Amino acid sequence: MSVQIDHLLNETRRFAPTADFADQAIGTSKLYADASEDRLQFWADQARDLLHWHKPFTKVLDWTNPPFAKWFEDGQLNVAWNCLDRHVLAGHGDRVALYFEGEPGDSRAITYAELTAEVKRAANVLTKLGVQAGDRVAIYLPMIPEAVISMLAVARIGAVHSVIFGGFSAESLRSRIDDANAVLVITADGGYRKGRVTPLKPAVDMALTGVPTTVRNVLVVKRTGNEVEWTDRDLWWHDELASVDAEHEAEGFPAENPLFILYTSGTTGKPKGILHTSGGYLTQVAFTHKNVFDLHPETDVYWCTADVGWITGHSYVTYGPLANGATQVLFEGTPDTPHPGRWWEIVEKYKVSILYTAPTAIRTFMKLGRQIPQGFDLSSLRLLGSVGEPINPEAWMWYREVIGGNVAPVVDTWWQTETGAIMISALPGVTVTKPGAAQVPIPGVAIDVLDEAGVHVGHGNGGLLVVTEPWPSMLRGIWGDPERFIETYWEKFGEENPRYFAGDGARLDEDGDIWLLGRVDDVMNVSGHRLSTAEIESSLVSHPMTAEAAVVGAHDETTGQAVVAFVIIKYSHLEESSHEDIQAVLRAHVTQQIGAIARPRQIFIVNELPKTRSGKIIRRLLQDVAEGREIGDTTTLADTSVMQVIKSTLR
Ligand code: WTA
């Protein structure tokens, strides 16, 4: 990575906004000036301009008890009202909110008036089922309009959603349902993926059967029509929606009312339930969606390819775009089904003007070749966004040239589940962009790069990325675990002057622009999805064949990183089964326990693992093996011959 960057810095490729783009841009340099003049006033102005408050706030930020922040505390709002009713009342009821494109090719255009009507009914169903403000609702759905409708219905009644990505297994689903004590699960019979039906309801049944649970009902959307088993607690979504009143009055809730929990991987085996609240979150997602993507809601067609199971889908499919009255595409399927040009066909069909996706997708398309996108009319695209992992300069250039026709600006946006909204990005009408750099903090956000001792590294140097001031969409905690919240994010640089430690390495170039260098902890990034080495290791070790396991994220051309496991197998099993069989069994085991996204690309069966004298596994050395490099410094090894042994067993 650093080699590429140095090479690039020497080349100094830069792209200034064109005069045409800058003239019409929503976000101007005035935003930076306003924010630096008075940061809190700036966010208060944004909150008032972008949102409707049922009860206006008078306080902006309470940071008297760090790291527990309160934003706009005495204000009240209804998040769903802000995303729906107010646009209808403003006369935009006929504007399309969602162009839904199903994987089999079915499509549905849903206007703001229609979406509002559906959410009102769904909110009435939740109330009928006894869901109250503050209760948790688990959502386990494919990328269909009902996913967005469910989230907004939960928000509308002041309850808290926990969306669980459809690719997670029954076990992962169960632990998330339990951790949050959800009272209701919303799911579907199945979804379409790669031309086939993937059932979802059976995983919910498995997660809830035979264990004590707080779940009272399961609401089931009919999407694929496959047979499903039925229990007393199950209800069909369409029956329930038809049975309730069409009207629903949205009441205001306090700005700090919890909006959602989203589980994400950390450095230990147990996923963290990241908690977000309402007013500050909605302010920053609406602000960034409007200014970073230069959204002109009357004319733009926006498409974010993320699944609602991830934070990008929360902030930039559901809340940001709808708060801003955008028209957007919602796509159920995968990029290559039924043909590798599917995405570009969708861009052409809906005249998508703003596209937001991940580097892993861009690199996949690069590999397939430019002739595929070039077979479609992509001239509607005028802005491209990237998120999820560092984008290498080559992919950035390809994105700009091939997808953006050499004119559409590319914005690389850095943020996290924890930050809730974009934190570092270019503003496309202002910033001179450099391929591969995330560039600058957005107006109103304060970022620094520090060395281990907490000292600013200065231009031209690398270090650890921190956020130095509280921001409106910051996480408010880890569900049920305030201690872990403090330890994980706020203790590294002392308690006196709390700074948020992101877990990412970064470098400041000579101009002070920020380049992200990837995680510095044991969190992997596979296709833009966060996975914890510890979580996969504990899954591998939970299999009776495994004596010990170590997992590393190895560099991968397409997915950024890939899961590579090193396992020691108990002697008796080694005698009974072939290596191939053992590898297949362990792969299936991880898939069943966590989900297909965590399935190791490779499993190496070894006799020993490299450890320090105190018994800590030295992952760095395994990473060298996994990436086929010369093995680095082995002086800290308890037994220096172990790497030779490992290497020889792999040949
Ligand atoms: C990485 C996704 C470099 C980073 C929104 C971060 C990035 C983690 C970028 C969060 C980017 C995200 N450049 N790295 N533009 N965006 N990351 O919580 O390592 O799924 O800590 O949030 O992804 O992943 P998460």
PDB file of N, CA and C in Angstrom, residues 584-617:
ATOM      1  N   ALA A 584     -12.924 -29.295   4.193  1.00  0.00           N
ATOM      2  CA  ALA A 584     -14.330 -29.111   3.789  1.00  0.00           C
ATOM      3  C   ALA A 584     -15.244 -29.043   5.008  1.00  0.00           C
ATOM      4  N   VAL A 585     -14.980 -29.910   5.975  1.00  0.00           N
ATOM      5  CA  VAL A 585     -15.823 -29.930   7.178  1.00  0.00           C
ATOM      6  C   VAL A 585     -15.697 -28.612   7.938  1.00  0.00           C
ATOM      7  N   LEU A 586     -14.467 -28.125   8.075  1.00  0.00           N
ATOM      8  CA  LEU A 586     -14.272 -26.888   8.839  1.00  0.00           C
ATOM      9  C   LEU A 586     -14.864 -25.674   8.127  1.00  0.00           C
ATOM     10  N   ARG A 587     -14.741 -25.680   6.816  1.00  0.00           N
ATOM     11  CA  ARG A 587     -15.348 -24.584   6.064  1.00  0.00           C
ATOM     12  C   ARG A 587     -16.854 -24.544   6.286  1.00  0.00           C
ATOM     13  N   ALA A 588     -17.474 -25.727   6.193  1.00  0.00           N
ATOM     14  CA  ALA A 588     -18.928 -25.814   6.377  1.00  0.00           C
ATOM     15  C   ALA A 588     -19.313 -25.407   7.798  1.00  0.00           C
ATOM     16  N   HIS A 589     -18.453 -25.759   8.742  1.00  0.00           N
ATOM     17  CA  HIS A 589     -18.713 -25.437  10.137  1.00  0.00           C
ATOM     18  C   HIS A 589     -18.743 -23.911  10.356  1.00  0.00           C
ATOM     19  N   VAL A 590     -17.765 -23.213   9.797  1.00  0.00           N
ATOM     20  CA  VAL A 590     -17.721 -21.751   9.947  1.00  0.00           C
ATOM     21  C   VAL A 590     -18.934 -21.121   9.245  1.00  0.00           C
ATOM     22  N   THR A 591     -19.275 -21.651   8.090  1.00  0.00           N
ATOM     23  CA  THR A 591     -20.424 -21.125   7.356  1.00  0.00           C
ATOM     24  C   THR A 591     -21.697 -21.276   8.177  1.00  0.00           C
ATOM     25  N   GLN A 592     -21.809 -22.421   8.823  1.00  0.00           N
ATOM     26  CA  GLN A 592     -23.007 -22.679   9.612  1.00  0.00           C
ATOM     27  C   GLN A 592     -23.031 -21.815  10.868  1.00  0.00           C
ATOM     28  N   GLN A 593     -21.872 -21.597  11.450  1.00  0.00           N
ATOM     29  CA  GLN A 593     -21.850 -20.830  12.699  1.00  0.00           C
ATOM     30  C   GLN A 593     -21.933 -19.332  12.502  1.00  0.00           C
ATOM     31  N   ILE A 594     -21.247 -18.815  11.513  1.00  0.00           N
ATOM     32  CA  ILE A 594     -21.216 -17.360  11.345  1.00  0.00           C
ATOM     33  C   ILE A 594     -21.959 -16.944  10.075  1.00  0.00           C
ATOM     34  N   GLY A 595     -21.696 -17.637   8.980  1.00  0.00           N
ATOM     35  CA  GLY A 595     -22.312 -17.275   7.714  1.00  0.00           C
ATOM     36  C   GLY A 595     -21.286 -17.408   6.608  1.00  0.00           C
ATOM     37  N   ALA A 596     -21.777 -17.424   5.363  1.00  0.00           N
ATOM     38  CA  ALA A 596     -20.880 -17.693   4.240  1.00  0.00           C
ATOM     39  C   ALA A 596     -19.792 -16.638   4.093  1.00  0.00           C
ATOM     40  N   ILE A 597     -20.056 -15.410   4.543  1.00  0.00           N
ATOM     41  CA  ILE A 597     -19.024 -14.373   4.380  1.00  0.00           C
ATOM     42  C   ILE A 597     -17.762 -14.672   5.176  1.00  0.00           C
ATOM     43  N   ALA A 598     -17.869 -15.496   6.200  1.00  0.00           N
ATOM     44  CA  ALA A 598     -16.694 -15.779   7.039  1.00  0.00           C
ATOM     45  C   ALA A 598     -15.968 -17.055   6.618  1.00  0.00           C
ATOM     46  N   ARG A 599     -16.469 -17.747   5.596  1.00  0.00           N
ATOM     47  CA  ARG A 599     -15.859 -19.021   5.187  1.00  0.00           C
ATOM     48  C   ARG A 599     -14.413 -18.797   4.737  1.00  0.00           C
ATOM     49  N   PRO A 600     -13.469 -19.539   5.325  1.00  0.00           N
ATOM     50  CA  PRO A 600     -12.072 -19.325   4.946  1.00  0.00           C
ATOM     51  C   PRO A 600     -11.820 -19.642   3.467  1.00  0.00           C
ATOM     52  N   ARG A 601     -11.016 -18.786   2.830  1.00  0.00           N
ATOM     53  CA  ARG A 601     -10.606 -19.064   1.452  1.00  0.00           C
ATOM     54  C   ARG A 601      -9.662 -20.261   1.457  1.00  0.00           C
ATOM     55  N   GLN A 602      -8.774 -20.300   2.444  1.00  0.00           N
ATOM     56  CA  GLN A 602      -7.833 -21.413   2.562  1.00  0.00           C
ATOM     57  C   GLN A 602      -7.742 -21.848   4.012  1.00  0.00           C
ATOM     58  N   ILE A 603      -7.583 -23.152   4.200  1.00  0.00           N
ATOM     59  CA  ILE A 603      -7.297 -23.657   5.540  1.00  0.00           C
ATOM     60  C   ILE A 603      -6.016 -24.475   5.453  1.00  0.00           C
ATOM     61  N   PHE A 604      -5.013 -24.051   6.169  1.00  0.00           N
ATOM     62  CA  PHE A 604      -3.761 -24.804   6.207  1.00  0.00           C
ATOM     63  C   PHE A 604      -3.744 -25.672   7.452  1.00  0.00           C
ATOM     64  N   ILE A 605      -3.470 -26.944   7.260  1.00  0.00           N
ATOM     65  CA  ILE A 605      -3.363 -27.836   8.409  1.00  0.00           C
ATOM     66  C   ILE A 605      -1.887 -27.906   8.801  1.00  0.00           C
ATOM     67  N   VAL A 606      -1.595 -27.489  10.022  1.00  0.00           N
ATOM     68  CA  VAL A 606      -0.199 -27.399  10.469  1.00  0.00           C
ATOM     69  C   VAL A 606      -0.015 -28.164  11.782  1.00  0.00           C
ATOM     70  N   ASN A 607       1.249 -28.367  12.147  1.00  0.00           N
ATOM     71  CA  ASN A 607       1.543 -29.074  13.399  1.00  0.00           C
ATOM     72  C   ASN A 607       1.752 -28.125  14.560  1.00  0.00           C
ATOM     73  N   GLU A 608       2.127 -26.885  14.217  1.00  0.00           N
ATOM     74  CA  GLU A 608       2.443 -25.927  15.266  1.00  0.00           C
ATOM     75  C   GLU A 608       2.048 -24.548  14.799  1.00  0.00           C
ATOM     76  N   LEU A 609       1.910 -23.618  15.752  1.00  0.00           N
ATOM     77  CA  LEU A 609       1.652 -22.226  15.402  1.00  0.00           C
ATOM     78  C   LEU A 609       2.768 -21.372  16.002  1.00  0.00           C
ATOM     79  N   PRO A 610       3.149 -20.312  15.295  1.00  0.00           N
ATOM     80  CA  PRO A 610       4.236 -19.479  15.819  1.00  0.00           C
ATOM     81  C   PRO A 610       3.762 -18.664  17.012  1.00  0.00           C
ATOM     82  N   LYS A 611       4.462 -18.772  18.120  1.00  0.00           N
ATOM     83  CA  LYS A 611       4.030 -18.079  19.331  1.00  0.00           C
ATOM     84  C   LYS A 611       5.184 -17.360  20.005  1.00  0.00           C
ATOM     85  N   THR A 612       4.839 -16.349  20.755  1.00  0.00           N
ATOM     86  CA  THR A 612       5.844 -15.692  21.595  1.00  0.00           C
ATOM     87  C   THR A 612       6.083 -16.567  22.822  1.00  0.00           C
ATOM     88  N   ARG A 613       7.077 -16.177  23.604  1.00  0.00           N
ATOM     89  CA  ARG A 613       7.360 -16.958  24.809  1.00  0.00           C
ATOM     90  C   ARG A 613       6.175 -16.939  25.769  1.00  0.00           C
ATOM     91  N   SER A 614       5.381 -15.879  25.708  1.00  0.00           N
ATOM     92  CA  SER A 614       4.212 -15.839  26.603  1.00  0.00           C
ATOM     93  C   SER A 614       3.001 -16.549  25.986  1.00  0.00           C
ATOM     94  N   GLY A 615       3.183 -17.134  24.816  1.00  0.00           N
ATOM     95  CA  GLY A 615       2.122 -17.954  24.251  1.00  0.00           C
ATOM     96  C   GLY A 615       1.161 -17.225  23.329  1.00  0.00           C
ATOM     97  N   LYS A 616       1.495 -15.993  22.936  1.00  0.00           N
ATOM     98  CA  LYS A 616       0.615 -15.243  22.044  1.00  0.00           C
ATOM     99  C   LYS A 616       0.960 -15.594  20.588  1.00  0.00           C
ATOM    100  N   ILE A 617      -0.052 -15.894  19.801  1.00  0.00           N
ATOM    101  CA  ILE A 617       0.199 -16.242  18.400  1.00  0.00           C
ATOM    102  C   ILE A 617       0.716 -15.019  17.641  1.00  0.00           C
TER     103      ILE A 617
END
